[in-house]
CSV table of C-alpha atoms in Angstrom, one decimal:
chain,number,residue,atom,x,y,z
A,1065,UNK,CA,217.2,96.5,173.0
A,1066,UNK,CA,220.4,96.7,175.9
A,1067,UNK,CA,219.2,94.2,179.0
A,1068,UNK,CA,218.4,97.1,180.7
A,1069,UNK,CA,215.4,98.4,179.3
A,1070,UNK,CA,214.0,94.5,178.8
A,1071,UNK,CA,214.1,94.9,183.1
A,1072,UNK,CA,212.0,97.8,183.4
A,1073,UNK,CA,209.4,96.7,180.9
A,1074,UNK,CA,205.8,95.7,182.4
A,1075,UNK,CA,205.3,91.7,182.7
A,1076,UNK,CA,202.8,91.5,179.6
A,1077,UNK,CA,205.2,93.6,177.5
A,1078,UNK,CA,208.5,91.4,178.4
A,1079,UNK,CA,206.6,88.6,177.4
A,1080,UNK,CA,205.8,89.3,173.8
A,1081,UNK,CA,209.6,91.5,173.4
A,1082,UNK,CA,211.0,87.5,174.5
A,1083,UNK,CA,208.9,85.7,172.5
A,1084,UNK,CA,209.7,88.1,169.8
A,1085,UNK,CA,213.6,87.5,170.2
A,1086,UNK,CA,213.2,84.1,170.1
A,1087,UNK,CA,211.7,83.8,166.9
A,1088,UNK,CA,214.5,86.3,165.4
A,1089,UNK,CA,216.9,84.3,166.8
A,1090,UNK,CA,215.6,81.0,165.1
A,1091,UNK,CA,217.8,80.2,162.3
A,1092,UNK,CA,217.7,76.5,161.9
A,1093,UNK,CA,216.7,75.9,158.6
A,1094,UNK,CA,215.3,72.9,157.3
A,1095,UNK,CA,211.7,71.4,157.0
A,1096,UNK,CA,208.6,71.5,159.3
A,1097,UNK,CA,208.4,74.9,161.3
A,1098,UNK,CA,210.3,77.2,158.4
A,1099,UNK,CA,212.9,79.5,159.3
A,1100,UNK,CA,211.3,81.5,162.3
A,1101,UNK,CA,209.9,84.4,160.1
A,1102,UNK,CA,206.2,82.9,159.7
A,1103,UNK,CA,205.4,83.5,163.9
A,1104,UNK,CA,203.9,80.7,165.3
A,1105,UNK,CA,204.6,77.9,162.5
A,1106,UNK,CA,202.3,75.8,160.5
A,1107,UNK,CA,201.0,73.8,163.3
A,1108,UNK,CA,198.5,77.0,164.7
A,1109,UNK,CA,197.1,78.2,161.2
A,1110,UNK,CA,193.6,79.2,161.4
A,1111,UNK,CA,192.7,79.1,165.2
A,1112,UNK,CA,192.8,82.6,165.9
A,1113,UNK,CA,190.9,84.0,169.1
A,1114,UNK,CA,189.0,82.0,171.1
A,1115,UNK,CA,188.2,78.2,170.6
A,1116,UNK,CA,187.8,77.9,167.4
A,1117,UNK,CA,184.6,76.0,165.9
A,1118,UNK,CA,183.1,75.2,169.3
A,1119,UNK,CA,182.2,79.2,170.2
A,1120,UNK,CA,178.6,80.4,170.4
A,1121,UNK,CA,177.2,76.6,169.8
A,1122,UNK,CA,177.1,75.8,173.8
A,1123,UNK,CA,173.4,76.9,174.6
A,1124,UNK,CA,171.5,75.6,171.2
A,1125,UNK,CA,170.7,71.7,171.2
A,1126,UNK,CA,171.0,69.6,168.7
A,1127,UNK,CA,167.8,67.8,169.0
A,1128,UNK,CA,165.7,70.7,168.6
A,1129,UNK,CA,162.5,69.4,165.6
A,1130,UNK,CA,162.5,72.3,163.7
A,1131,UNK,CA,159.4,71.8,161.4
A,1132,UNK,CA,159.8,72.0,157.6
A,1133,UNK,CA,156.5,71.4,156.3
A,1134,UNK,CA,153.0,73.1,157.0
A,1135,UNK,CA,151.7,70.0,158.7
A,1136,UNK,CA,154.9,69.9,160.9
A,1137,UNK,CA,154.1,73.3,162.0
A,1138,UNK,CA,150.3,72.8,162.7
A,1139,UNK,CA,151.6,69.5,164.9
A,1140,UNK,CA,154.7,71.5,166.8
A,1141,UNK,CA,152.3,74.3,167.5
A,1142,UNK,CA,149.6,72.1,169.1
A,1143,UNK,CA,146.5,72.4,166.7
A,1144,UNK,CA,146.4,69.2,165.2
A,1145,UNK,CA,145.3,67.0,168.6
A,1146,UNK,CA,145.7,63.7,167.5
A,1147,UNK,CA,147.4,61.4,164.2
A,1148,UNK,CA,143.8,60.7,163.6
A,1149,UNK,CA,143.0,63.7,162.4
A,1150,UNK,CA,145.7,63.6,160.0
A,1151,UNK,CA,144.4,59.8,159.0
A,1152,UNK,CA,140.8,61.2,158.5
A,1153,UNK,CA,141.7,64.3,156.3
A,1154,UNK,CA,144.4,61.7,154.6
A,1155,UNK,CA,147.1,64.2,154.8
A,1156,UNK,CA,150.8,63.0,153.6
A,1157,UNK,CA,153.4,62.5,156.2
A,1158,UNK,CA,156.7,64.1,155.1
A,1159,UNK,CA,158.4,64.2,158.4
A,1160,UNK,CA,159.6,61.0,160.8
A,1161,UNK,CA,158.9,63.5,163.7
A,1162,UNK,CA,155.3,63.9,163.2
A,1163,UNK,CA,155.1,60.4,164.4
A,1164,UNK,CA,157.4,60.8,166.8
A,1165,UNK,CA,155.3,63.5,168.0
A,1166,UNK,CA,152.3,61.5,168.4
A,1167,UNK,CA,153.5,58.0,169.1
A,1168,UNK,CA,156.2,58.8,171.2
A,1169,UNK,CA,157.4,56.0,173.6
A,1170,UNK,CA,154.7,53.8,172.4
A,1171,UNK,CA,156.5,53.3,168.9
A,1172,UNK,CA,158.1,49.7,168.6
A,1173,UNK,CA,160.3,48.7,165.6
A,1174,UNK,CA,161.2,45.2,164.3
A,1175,UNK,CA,163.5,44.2,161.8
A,1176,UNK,CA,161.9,41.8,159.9
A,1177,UNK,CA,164.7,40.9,157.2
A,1178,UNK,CA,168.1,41.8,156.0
A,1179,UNK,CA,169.1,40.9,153.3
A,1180,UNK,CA,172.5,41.1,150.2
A,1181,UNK,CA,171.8,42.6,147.1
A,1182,UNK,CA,174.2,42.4,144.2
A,1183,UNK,CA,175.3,44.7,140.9
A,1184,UNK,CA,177.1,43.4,138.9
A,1185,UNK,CA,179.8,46.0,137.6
A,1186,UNK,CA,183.4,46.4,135.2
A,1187,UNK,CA,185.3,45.2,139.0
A,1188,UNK,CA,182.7,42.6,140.0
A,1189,UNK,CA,179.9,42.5,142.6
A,1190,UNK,CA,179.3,45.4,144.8
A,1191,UNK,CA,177.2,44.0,147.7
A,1192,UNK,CA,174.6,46.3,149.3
A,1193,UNK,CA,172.0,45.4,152.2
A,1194,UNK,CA,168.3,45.8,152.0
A,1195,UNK,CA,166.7,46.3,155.2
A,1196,UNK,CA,163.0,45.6,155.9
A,1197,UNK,CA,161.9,47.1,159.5
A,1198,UNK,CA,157.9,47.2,160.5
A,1199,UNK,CA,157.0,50.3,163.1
A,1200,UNK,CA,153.7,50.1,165.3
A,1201,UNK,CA,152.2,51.3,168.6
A,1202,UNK,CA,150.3,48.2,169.6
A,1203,UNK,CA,147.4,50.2,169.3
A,1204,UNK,CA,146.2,50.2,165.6
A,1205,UNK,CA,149.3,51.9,164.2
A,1206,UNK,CA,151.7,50.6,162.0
A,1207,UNK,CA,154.3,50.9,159.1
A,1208,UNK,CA,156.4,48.9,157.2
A,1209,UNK,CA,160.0,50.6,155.9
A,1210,UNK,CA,162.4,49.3,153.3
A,1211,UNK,CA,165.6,51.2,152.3
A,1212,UNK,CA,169.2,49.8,150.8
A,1213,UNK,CA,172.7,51.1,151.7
A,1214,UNK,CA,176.0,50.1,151.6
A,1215,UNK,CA,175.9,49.3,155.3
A,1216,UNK,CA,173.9,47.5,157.7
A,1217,UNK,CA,173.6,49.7,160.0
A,1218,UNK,CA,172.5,53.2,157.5
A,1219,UNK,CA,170.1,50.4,155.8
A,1220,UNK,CA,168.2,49.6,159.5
A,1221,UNK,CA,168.4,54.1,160.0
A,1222,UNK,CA,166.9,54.4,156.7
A,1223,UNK,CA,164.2,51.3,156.9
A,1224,UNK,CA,163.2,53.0,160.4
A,1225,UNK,CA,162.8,56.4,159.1
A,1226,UNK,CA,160.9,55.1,155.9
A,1227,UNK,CA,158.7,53.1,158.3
A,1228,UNK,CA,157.3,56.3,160.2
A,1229,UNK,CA,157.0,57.9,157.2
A,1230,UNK,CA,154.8,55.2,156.1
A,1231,UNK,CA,152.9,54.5,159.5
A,1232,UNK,CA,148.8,53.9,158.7
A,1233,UNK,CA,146.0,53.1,160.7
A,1234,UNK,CA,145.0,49.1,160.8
A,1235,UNK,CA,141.2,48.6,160.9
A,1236,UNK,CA,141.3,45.9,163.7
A,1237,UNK,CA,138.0,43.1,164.5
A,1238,UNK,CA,136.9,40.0,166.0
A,1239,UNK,CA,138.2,36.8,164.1
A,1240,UNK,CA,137.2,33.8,166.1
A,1241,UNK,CA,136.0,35.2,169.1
A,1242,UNK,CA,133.6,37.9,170.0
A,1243,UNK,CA,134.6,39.0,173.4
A,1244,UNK,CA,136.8,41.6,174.9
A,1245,UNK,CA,138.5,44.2,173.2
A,1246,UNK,CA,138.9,43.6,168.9
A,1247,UNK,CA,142.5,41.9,169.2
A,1248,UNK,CA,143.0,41.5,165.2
A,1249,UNK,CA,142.2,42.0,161.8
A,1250,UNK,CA,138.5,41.2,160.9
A,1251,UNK,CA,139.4,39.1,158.0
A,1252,UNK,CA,140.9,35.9,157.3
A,1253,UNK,CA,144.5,36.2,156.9
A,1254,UNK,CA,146.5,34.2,154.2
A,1255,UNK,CA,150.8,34.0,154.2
A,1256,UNK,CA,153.1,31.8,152.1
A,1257,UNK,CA,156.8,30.9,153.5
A,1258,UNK,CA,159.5,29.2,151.6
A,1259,UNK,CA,160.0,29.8,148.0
């Protein structure tokens, strides 16, 4: 269109007719952008409108313990009052958040070994680590998790998560003193170190 009419067009309007002519214009050749014809090049493809991936995600949290199995519901919705109720009826644990539920900041873990494990295949080794992590309260509660990954730091996620999984109640006595709260196991305990 003559200069003229490109004038009296509103501001939006010149905008796009520009941008338009610009692109027209292009006639380079050669790689990377094209020739002009494909609008706004390769670099753009599939934003679109607004920003992309991130829309509508904002207000939900990511945190959120959104129960899978009936237990997990019963627990989330409040009518299960304590773990020992789920110890007395011996229910199975299939969520790590159960415990969390219950245990919450009272829930210690310990890695207690990590350790190489080797397979033996057509290129050689491949080395994996085995972690072993025990979970408690303090209080009577405790778990031992073991899991094996091809990092150290999955193999301690996993050991953790096994450990909850596994938490039971410890029967706890009087061995070698009768006074006070029962500090310990009420039986003789027997361990072996070395090899």
């Amino acid at each position: 269109p003559p200069s003229s009419h490109i004038q009296n067009l509103p501001a939006p309007d010149l905008f796009h007719l520009k941008y338009q002519l610009a692109i027209m214009s292009d006639e380079r050749g050669g790689f990377g952008r094209g020739r002009g014809e494909r609008g706004r090049g390769r670099g753009d493809r599939g934003r679109g409108r607004g920003r992309g991936r991130g829309r509508g995600r904002g207000d939900r949290d990511e945190n959120v313990w959104v129960p899978v199995t009936k237990l997990g519901r019963l627990v989330k919705e409040g009518k299960i009052g304590s773990i020992e109720e789920i110890f007395l009826f011996s229910i199975p644990v299939k969520e790590s958040e159960i415990i969390d539920y219950f245990l919450k900041d009272k829930l210690q873990d310990e890695v207690m070994k990590i350790m190489p494990v080797q397979k033996q295949s057509s290129a050689g080794q491949r080395t994996r680590f085995k972690a072993f992590v025990a979970v408690g309260d303090g209080a009577g509660h405790i778990g031992l998790g073991v899991k094996c990954s091809s990092e150290v730091a999955t193999a301690i996620r996993g050991a953790i998560l096994s450990a909850k999984l596994n938490v039971a109640p410890v029967r706890r006595g009087y061995w070698g003193r009768k006074s006070g709260f029962s500090p310990t196991v009420p039986t003789k305990g027997t361990g072996k170190c070395g090899s």
